[in-house]
Tab-separated table of C-alpha atoms and ligand atoms in Angstrom:
chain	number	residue	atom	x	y	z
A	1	UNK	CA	-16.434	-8.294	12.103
A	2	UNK	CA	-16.076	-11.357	14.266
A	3	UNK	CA	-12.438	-12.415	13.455
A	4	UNK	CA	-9.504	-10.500	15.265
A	5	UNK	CA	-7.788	-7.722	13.269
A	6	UNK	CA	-4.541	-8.988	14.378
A	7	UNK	CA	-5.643	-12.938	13.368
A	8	UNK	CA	-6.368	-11.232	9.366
A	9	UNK	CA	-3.034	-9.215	9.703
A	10	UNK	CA	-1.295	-12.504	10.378
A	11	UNK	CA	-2.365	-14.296	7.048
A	12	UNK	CA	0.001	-11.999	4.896
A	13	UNK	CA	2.522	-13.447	7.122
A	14	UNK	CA	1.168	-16.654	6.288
A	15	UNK	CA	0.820	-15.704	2.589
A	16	UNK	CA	4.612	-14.537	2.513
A	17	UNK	CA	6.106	-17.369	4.510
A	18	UNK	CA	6.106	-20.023	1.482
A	19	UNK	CA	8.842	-17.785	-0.948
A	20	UNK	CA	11.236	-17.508	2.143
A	21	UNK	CA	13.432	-19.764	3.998
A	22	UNK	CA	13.362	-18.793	7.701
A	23	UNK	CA	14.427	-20.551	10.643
A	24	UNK	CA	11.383	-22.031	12.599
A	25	UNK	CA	12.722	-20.052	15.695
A	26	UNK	CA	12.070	-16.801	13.371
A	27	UNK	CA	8.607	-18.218	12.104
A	28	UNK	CA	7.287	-18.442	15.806
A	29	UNK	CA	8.549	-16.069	17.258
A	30	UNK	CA	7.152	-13.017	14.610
A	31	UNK	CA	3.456	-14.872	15.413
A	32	UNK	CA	3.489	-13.009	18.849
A	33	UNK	CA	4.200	-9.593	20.158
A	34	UNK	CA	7.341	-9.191	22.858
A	35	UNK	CA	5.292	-6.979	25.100
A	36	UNK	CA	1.966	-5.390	25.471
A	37	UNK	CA	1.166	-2.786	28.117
A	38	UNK	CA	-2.358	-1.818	29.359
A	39	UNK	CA	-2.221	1.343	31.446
A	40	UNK	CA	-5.337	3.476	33.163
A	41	UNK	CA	-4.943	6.809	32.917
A	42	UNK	CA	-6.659	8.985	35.306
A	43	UNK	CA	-7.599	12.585	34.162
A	44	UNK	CA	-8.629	15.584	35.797
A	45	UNK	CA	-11.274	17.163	34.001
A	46	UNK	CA	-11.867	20.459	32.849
A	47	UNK	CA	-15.516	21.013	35.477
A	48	UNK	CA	-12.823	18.805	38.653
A	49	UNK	CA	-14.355	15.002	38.283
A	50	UNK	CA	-11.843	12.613	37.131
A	51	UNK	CA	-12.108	10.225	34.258
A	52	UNK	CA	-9.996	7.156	33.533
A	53	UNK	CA	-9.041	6.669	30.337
A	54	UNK	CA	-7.534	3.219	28.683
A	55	UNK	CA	-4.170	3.510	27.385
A	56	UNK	CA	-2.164	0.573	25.352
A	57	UNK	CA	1.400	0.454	24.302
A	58	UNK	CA	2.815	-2.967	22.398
A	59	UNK	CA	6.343	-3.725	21.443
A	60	UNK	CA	6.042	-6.218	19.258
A	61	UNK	CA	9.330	-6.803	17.981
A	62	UNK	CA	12.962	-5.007	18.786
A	63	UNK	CA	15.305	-7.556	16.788
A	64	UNK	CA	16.561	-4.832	14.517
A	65	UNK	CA	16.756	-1.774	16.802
A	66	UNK	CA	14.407	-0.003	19.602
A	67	UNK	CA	10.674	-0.644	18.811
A	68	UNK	CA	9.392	2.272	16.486
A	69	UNK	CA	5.480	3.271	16.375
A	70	UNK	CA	2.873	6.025	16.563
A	71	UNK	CA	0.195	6.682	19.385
A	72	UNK	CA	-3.184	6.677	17.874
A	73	UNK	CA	-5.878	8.810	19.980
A	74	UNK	CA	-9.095	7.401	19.071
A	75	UNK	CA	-12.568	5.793	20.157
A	76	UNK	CA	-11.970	2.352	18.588
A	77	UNK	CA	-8.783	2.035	19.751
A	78	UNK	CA	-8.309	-1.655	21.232
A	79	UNK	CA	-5.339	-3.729	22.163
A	80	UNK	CA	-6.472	-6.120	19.202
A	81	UNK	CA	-5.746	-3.152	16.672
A	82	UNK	CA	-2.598	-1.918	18.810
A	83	UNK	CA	-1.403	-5.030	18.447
A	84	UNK	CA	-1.803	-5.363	14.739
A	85	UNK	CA	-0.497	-1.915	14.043
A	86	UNK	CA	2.043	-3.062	15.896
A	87	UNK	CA	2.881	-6.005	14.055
A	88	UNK	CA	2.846	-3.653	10.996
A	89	UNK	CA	5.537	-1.130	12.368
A	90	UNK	CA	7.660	-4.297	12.288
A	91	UNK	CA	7.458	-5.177	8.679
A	92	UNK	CA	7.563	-1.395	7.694
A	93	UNK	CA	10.645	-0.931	9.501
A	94	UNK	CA	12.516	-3.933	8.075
A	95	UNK	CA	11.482	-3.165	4.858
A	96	UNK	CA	12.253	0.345	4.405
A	97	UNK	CA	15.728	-1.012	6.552
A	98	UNK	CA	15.648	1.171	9.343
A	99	UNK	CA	17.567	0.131	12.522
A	100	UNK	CA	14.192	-0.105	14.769
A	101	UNK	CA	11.474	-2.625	15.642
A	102	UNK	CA	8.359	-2.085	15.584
A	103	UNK	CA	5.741	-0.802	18.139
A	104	UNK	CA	2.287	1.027	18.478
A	105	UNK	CA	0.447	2.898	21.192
A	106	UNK	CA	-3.106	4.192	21.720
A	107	UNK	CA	-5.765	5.535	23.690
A	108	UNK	CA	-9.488	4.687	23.405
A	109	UNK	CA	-10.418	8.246	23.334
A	110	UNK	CA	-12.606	11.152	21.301
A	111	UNK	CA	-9.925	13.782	21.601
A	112	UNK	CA	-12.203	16.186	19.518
A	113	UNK	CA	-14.317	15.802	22.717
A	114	UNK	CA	-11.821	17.311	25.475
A	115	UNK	CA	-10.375	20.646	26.094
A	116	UNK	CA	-6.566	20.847	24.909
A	117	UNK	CA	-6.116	21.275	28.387
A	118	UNK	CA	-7.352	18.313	29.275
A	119	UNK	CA	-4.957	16.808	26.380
A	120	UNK	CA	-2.479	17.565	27.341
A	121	UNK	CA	-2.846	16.071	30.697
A	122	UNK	CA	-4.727	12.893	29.382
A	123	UNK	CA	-1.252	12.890	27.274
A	124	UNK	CA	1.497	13.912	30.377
A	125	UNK	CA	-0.562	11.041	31.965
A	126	UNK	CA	-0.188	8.658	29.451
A	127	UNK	CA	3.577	9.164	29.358
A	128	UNK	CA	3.797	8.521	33.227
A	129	UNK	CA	1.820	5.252	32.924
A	130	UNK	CA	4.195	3.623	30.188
A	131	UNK	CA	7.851	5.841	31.079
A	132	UNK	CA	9.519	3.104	32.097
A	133	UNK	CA	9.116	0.991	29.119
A	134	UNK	CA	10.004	3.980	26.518
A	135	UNK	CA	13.495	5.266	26.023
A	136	UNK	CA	15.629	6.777	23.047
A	137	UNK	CA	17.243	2.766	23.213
A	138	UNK	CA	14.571	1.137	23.972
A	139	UNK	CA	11.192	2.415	22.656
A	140	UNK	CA	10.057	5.474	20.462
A	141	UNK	CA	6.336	6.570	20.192
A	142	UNK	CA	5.548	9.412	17.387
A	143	UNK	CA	2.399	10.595	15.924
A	144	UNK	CA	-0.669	8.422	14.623
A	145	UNK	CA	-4.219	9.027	13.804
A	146	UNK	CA	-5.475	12.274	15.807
A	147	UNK	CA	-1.919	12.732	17.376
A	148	UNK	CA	0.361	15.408	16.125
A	149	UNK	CA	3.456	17.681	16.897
A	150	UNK	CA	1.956	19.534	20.417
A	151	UNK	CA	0.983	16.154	21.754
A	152	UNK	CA	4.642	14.776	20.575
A	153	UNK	CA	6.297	17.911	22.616
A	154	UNK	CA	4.110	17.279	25.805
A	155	UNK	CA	4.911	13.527	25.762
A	156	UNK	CA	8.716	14.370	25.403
A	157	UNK	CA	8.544	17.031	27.972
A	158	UNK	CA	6.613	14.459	30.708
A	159	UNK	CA	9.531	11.810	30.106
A	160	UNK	CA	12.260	14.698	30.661
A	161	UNK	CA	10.961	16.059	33.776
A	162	UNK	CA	10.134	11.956	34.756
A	163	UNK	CA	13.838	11.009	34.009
A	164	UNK	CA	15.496	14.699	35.029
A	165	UNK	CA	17.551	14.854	31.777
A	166	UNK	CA	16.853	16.567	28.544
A	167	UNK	CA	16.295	13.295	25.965
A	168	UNK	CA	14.730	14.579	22.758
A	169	UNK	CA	14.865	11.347	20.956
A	170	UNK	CA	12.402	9.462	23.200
A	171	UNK	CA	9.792	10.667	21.082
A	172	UNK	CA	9.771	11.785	17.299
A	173	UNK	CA	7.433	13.922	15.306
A	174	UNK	CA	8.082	17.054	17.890
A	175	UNK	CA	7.336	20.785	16.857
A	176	UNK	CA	10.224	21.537	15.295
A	177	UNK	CA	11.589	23.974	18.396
A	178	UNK	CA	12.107	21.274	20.451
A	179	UNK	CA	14.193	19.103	18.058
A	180	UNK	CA	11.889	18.108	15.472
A	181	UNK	CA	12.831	17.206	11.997
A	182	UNK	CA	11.931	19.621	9.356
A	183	UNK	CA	9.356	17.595	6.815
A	184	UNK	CA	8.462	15.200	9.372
A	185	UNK	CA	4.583	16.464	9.173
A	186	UNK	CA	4.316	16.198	5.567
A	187	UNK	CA	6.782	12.774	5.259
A	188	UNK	CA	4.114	10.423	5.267
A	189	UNK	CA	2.473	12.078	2.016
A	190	UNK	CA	5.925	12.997	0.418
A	191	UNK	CA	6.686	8.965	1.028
A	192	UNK	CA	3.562	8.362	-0.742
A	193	UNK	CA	3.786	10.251	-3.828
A	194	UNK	CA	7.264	9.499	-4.559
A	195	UNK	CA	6.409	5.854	-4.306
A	196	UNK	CA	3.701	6.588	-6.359
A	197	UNK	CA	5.831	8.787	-9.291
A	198	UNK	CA	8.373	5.615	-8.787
A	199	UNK	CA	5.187	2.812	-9.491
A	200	UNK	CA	2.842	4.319	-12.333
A	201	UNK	CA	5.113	4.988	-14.998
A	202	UNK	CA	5.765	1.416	-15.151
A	203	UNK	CA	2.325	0.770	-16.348
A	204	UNK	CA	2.598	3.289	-18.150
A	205	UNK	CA	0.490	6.274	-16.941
A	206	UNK	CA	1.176	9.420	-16.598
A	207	UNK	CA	-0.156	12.546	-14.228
A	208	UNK	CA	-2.373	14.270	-17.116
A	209	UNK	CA	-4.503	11.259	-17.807
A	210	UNK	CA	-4.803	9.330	-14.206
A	211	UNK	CA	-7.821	10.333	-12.226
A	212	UNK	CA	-7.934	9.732	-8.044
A	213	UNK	CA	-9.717	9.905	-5.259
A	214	UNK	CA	-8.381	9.912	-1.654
A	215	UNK	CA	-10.395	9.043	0.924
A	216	UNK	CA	-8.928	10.225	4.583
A	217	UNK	CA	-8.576	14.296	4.808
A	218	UNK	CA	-6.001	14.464	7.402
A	219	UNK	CA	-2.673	14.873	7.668
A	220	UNK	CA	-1.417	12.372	5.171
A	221	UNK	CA	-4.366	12.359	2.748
A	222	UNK	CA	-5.011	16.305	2.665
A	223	UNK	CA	-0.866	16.935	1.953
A	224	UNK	CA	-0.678	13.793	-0.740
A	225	UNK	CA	-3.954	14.952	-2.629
A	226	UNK	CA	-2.426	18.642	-3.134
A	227	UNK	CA	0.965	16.618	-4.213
A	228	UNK	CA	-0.551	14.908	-6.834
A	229	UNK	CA	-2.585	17.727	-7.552
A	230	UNK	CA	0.526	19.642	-8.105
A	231	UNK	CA	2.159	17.099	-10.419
A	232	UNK	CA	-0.704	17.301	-12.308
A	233	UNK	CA	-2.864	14.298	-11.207
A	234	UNK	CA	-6.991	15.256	-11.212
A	235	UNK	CA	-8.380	14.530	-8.085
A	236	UNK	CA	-11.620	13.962	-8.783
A	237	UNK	CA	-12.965	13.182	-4.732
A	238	UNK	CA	-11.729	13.768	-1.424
A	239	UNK	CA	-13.074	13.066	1.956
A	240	UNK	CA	-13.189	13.177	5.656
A	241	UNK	CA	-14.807	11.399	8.294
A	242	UNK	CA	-18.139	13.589	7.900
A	243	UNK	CA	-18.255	12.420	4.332
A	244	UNK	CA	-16.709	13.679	0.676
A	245	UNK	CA	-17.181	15.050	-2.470
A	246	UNK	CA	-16.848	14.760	-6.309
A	247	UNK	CA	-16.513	16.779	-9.147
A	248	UNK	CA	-15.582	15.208	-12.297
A	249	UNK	CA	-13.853	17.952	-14.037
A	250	UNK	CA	-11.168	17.509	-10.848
A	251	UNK	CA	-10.976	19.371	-7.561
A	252	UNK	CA	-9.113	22.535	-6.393
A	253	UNK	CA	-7.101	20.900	-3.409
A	254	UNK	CA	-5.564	24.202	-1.923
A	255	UNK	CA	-8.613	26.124	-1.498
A	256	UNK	CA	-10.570	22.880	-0.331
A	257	UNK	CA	-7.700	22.722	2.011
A	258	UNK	CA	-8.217	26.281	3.277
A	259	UNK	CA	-12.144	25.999	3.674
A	260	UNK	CA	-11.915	22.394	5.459
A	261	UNK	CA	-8.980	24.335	8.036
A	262	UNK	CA	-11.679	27.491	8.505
A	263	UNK	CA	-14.767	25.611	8.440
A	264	UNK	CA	-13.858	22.195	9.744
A	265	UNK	CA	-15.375	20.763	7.195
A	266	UNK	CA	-15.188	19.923	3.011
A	267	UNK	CA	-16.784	21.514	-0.061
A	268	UNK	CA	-15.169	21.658	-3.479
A	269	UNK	CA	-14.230	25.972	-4.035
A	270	UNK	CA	-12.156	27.290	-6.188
A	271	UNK	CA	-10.635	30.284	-5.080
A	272	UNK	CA	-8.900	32.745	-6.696
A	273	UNK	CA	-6.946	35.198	-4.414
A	274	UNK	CA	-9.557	36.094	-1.858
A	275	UNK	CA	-12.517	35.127	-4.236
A	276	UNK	CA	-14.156	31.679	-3.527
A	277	UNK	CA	-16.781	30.088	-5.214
A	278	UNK	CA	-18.395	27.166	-4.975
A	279	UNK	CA	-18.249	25.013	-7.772
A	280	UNK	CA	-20.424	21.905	-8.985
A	281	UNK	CA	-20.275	18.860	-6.737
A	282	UNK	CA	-21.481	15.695	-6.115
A	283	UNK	CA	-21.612	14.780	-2.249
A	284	UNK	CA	-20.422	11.542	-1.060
A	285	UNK	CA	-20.170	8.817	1.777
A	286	UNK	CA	-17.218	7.386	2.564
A	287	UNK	CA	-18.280	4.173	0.862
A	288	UNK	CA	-19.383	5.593	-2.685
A	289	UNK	CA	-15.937	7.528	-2.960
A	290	UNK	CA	-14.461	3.687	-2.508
A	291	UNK	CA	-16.789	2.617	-5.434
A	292	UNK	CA	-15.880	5.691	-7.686
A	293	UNK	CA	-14.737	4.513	-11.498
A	294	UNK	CA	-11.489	6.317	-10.693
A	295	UNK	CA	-7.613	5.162	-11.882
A	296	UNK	CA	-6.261	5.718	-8.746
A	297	UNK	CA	-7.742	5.171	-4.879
A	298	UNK	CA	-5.738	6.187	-2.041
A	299	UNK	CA	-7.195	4.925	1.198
A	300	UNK	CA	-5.829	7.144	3.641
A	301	UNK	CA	-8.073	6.865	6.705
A	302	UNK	CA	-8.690	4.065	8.746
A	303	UNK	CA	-7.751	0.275	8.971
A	304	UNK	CA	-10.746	-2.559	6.958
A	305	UNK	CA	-12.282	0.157	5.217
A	306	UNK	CA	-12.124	-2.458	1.558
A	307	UNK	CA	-13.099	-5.809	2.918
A	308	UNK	CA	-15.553	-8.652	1.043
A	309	UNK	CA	-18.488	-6.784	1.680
A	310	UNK	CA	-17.734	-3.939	-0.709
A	311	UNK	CA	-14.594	-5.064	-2.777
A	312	UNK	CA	-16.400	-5.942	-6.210
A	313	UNK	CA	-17.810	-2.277	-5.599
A	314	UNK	CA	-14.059	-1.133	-6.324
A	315	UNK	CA	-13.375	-0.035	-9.923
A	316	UNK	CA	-10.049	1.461	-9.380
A	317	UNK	CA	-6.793	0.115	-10.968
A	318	UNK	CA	-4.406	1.242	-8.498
A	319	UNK	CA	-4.780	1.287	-4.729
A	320	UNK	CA	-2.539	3.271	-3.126
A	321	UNK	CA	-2.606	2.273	0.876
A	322	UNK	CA	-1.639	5.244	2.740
A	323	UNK	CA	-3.703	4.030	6.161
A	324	UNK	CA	-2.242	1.303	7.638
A	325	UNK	CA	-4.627	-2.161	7.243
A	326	UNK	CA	-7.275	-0.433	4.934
A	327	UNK	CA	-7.735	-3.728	3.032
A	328	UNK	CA	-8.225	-7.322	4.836
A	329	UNK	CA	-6.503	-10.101	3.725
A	330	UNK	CA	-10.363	-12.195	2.368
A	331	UNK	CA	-10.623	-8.791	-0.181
A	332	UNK	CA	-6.728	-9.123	-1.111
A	333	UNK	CA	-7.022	-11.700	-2.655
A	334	UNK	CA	-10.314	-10.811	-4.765
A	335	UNK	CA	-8.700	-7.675	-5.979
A	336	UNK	CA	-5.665	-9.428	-7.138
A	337	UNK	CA	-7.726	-11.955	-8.914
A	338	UNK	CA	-9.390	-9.051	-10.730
A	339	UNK	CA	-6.281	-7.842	-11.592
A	340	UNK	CA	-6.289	-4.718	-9.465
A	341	UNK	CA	-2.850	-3.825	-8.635
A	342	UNK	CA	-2.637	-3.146	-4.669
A	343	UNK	CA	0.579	-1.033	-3.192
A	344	UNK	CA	1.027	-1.834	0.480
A	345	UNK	CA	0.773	0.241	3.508
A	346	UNK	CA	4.050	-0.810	4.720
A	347	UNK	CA	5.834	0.084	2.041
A	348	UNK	CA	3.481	3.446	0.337
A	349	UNK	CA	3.087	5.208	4.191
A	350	UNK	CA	6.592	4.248	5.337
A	351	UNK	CA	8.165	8.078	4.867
A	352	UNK	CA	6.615	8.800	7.950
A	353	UNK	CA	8.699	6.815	10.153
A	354	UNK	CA	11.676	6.926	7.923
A	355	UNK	CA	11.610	10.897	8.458
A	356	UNK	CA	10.999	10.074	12.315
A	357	UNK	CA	14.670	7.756	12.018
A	358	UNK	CA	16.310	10.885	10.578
A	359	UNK	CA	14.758	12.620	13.450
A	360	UNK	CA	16.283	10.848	15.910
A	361	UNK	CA	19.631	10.184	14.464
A	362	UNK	CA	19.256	14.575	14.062
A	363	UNK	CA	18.479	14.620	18.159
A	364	UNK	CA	21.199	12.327	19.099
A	365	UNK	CA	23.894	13.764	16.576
A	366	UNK	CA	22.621	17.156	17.853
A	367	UNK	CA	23.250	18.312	13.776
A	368	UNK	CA	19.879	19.346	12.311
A	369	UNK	CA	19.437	19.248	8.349
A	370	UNK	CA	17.703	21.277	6.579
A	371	UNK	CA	14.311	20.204	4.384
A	372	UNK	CA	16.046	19.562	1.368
A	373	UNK	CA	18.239	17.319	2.882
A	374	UNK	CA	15.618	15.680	4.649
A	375	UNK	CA	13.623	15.388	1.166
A	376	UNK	CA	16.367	14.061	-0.511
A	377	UNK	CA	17.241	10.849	1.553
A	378	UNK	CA	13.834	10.216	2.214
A	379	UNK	CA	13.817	10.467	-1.597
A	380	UNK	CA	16.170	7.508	-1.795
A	381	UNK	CA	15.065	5.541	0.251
A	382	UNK	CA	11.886	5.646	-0.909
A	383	UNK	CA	12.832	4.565	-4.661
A	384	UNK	CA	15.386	2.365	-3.538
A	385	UNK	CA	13.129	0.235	-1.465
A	386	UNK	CA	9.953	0.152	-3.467
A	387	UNK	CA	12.607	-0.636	-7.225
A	388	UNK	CA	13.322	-3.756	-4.329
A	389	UNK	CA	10.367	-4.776	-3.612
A	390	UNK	CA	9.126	-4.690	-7.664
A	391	UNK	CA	11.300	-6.636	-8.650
A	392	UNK	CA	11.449	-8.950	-5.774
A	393	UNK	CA	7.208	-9.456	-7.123
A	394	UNK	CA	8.295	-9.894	-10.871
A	395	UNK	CA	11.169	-12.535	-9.812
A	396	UNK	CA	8.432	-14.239	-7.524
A	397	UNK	CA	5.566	-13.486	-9.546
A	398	UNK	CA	4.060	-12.360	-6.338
A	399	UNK	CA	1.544	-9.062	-5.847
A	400	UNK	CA	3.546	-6.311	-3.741
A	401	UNK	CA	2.040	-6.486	-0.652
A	402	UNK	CA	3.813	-10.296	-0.714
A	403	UNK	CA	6.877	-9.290	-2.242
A	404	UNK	CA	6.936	-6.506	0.646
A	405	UNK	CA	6.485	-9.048	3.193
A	406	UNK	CA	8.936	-11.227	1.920
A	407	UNK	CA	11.458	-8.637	1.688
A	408	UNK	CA	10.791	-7.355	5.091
A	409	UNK	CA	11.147	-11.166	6.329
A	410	UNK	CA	13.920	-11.682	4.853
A	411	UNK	CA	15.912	-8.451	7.061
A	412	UNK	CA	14.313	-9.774	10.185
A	413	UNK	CA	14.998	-13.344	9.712
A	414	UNK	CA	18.357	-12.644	9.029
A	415	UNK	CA	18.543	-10.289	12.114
A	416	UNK	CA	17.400	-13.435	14.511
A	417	UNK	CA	19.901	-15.502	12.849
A	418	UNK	CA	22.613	-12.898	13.595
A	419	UNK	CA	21.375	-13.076	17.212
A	420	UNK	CA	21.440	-16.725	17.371
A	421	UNK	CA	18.674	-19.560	16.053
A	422	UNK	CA	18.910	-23.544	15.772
A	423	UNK	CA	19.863	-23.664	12.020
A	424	UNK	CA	22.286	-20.638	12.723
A	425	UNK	CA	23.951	-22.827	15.459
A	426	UNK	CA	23.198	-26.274	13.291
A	427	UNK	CA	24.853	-24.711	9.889
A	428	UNK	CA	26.708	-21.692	11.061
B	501	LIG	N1	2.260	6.418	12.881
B	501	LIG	C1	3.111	6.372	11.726
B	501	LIG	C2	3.012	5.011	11.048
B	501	LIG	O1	2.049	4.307	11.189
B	501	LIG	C3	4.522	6.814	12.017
B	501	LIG	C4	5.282	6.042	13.042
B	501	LIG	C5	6.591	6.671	13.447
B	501	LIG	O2	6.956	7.711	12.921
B	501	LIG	O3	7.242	6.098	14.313
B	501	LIG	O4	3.860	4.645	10.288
């Protein structure tokens, strides 16, 4: 792909700007980010040679509250797609109204490549290069693709012993020890399915006769596929970076679960207590399980993964975005015109940094809740915000993914107002 990924995350910007009325000090100043770090990370290796690794962390806007956003460990990782995740924290913040800003971080690295020895100091390092540009007020990394809790409790441990004072909330997404939120490593998939419970009846489906198929195995498309699996969805396909699999009749999510966790890898098993058998399957690539006559498709992997190449491949009525950016803006606007209703990523993955907000108001109130009460508010303000940003569509007559932008643009522009614009000073 030639064009920029941040240049195609832009045009929904673009898209959304005509049904609001912002200030043109707003306008320009969400087109860029407010900072963007790029740090070298040097890293003793496991056999004593050193490698340097590239490390990115962009703040792209704070209006509302510290800048919010994961830390992606991955080989593609660029500042282009830092930037645009970036950009996306913003929105997702503002629209699910949480106090923060929006931010992203990443390394271009294979961590399924080094030692967790070496992770931990590739991740130690990382914190020392960017330190003084994170803070509880200021900036708040968490967990992204290939990142997770023990990374989360190394970086906050590095920026304790940097700063010589215990500050839990610099970081969210910790092991739960070390002042983690309880349902913080399922929120992303909890977010999801409630938003989805909270979307389908109102076309009228229900569980029992809705097929899916998720594509992404990981942490948020492994623990939504066994939600809607419990509520009695059939998920027909699942898969993971190595590829996926079908089986018409619907797969058994837990034990697929189990055998990907002991064999690092997917096959569709039922198992009954210790008894496992394999049962009839179709194998996929990533790209057929996109193309599968399904109800329901639930991108959960990576970003451009629908784009014009391969959208009139897509039979699905529903698209669920749990990735961030798995759709570009060119195949938008080809499913719409087919009539294929999209959900957008920042409003469907949201719970995960909405359960990261109640982690660090837990850390600074030092009063921890328990899952329930977690589950609960994220609960709320899941429904509340998606009922929003429905009927913000039907008033505009909009697809969601505009209606969320517009929503979003709304809290932001009214934010920069607050702080002071040309039509705040010219009408205020
Ligand atoms: N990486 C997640 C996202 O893309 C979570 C961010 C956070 O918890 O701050 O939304």
């Amino acid at each position: 792909m030639s064009e920029s990924l941040f240049t195609d995350a832009s045009r929904r910007l673009e898209r959304a700007l005509k049904y609001v009325s912002l200030s043109e000090d707003t306008i320009e100043r969400l087109k860029y980010p407010k900072s963007s770090l790029i740090v070298s990370i040097p890293v003793r290796m496991d056999d004593g040679s050193l490698r340097i690794f590239q490390g990115y962390r962009v703040r792209y806007d704070d209006t509302r509250g510290p800048s919010k956003g994961g830390v992606r460990y991955h080989p593609k990782v660029s500042l282009d797609e830092v930037q645009s995740l970036a950009f996306w924290m913003t929105f997702k913040c503002a629209v699910l109204n949480i106090p923060f800003g929006g931010a992203k971080g990443g390394i271009t690295v294979n961590p399924k490549e080094l030692s967790k020895l070496e992770l931990e100091r590739l991740s130690r390092g990382y914190v020392d290069a960017i330190a003084d540009f994170i803070g509880p007020d200021v900036d708040i990394p968490a967990p992204d693709v290939y990142t997770n809790p023990m990374i989360m409790g190394w970086m906050m441990d590095q920026y304790n012993i940097i700063k010589r004072q215990l500050s839990p909330a610099v970081v969210t997404g910790k092991p739960v020890t070390i002042g983690g939120s309880l349902g913080r490593d399922t929120a992303t998939a909890t977010g999801a399915f409630f938003v989805i419970q909270n979307l389908l009846p109102k076309f009228n489906r229900t569980p029992w006769e809705t097929t899916v198929a998720v594509q992404g195995f990981g942490n948020a498309g492994a623990e939504l596929a066994e939600l809607l699996w419990k509520a009695g969805y059939k998920v027909v396909a699942v898969s993971d970076s190595q590829g996926g699999i079908h089986a018409k009749q619907g797969l058994d999510i837990p034990s697929i679960r189990r055998f990907k966790e002991a064999n690092k890898g997917i096959k569709a098993i039922y198992c009954e207590g210790s008894v496992c058998n394999i049962v009839e399957h179709e194998i996929l690539t990533n790209e057929q399980l996109l193309a599968l006559d399904v109800d329901v498709l639930v991108p959960a992997a990576l970003e451009n993964q629908i784009t014009a190449q391969n959208v009139n491949d897509v039979k699905a009525k529903f698209i669920f975005e749990v990735a961030n950016g798995p759709i570009d803006s060119a195949a938008d606007l080809i499913l719409e015109a087919r009539g294929i209703q999209v959900f957008p990523d920042i409003l469907v993955n949201a719970g995960g940094v909405t359960v990261s907000y109640f982690e660090w108001v837990q850390n600074r109130s030092g009063l921890y809740w328990t899952l329930e009460e977690v589950n609960q508010r994220l609960q709320h303000k899941m429904v509340e915000e998606t009922e929003a940003i429905w009927t913000k569509s039907q008033e505009l007559s909009v697809c969601m993914r505009t209606a969320a932008y517009v929503y979003g643009l709304q809290r932001l522009g009214e934010a920069m107002n607050a702080k002071g614009t040309r039509d705040y000073y010219l009408n205020g």
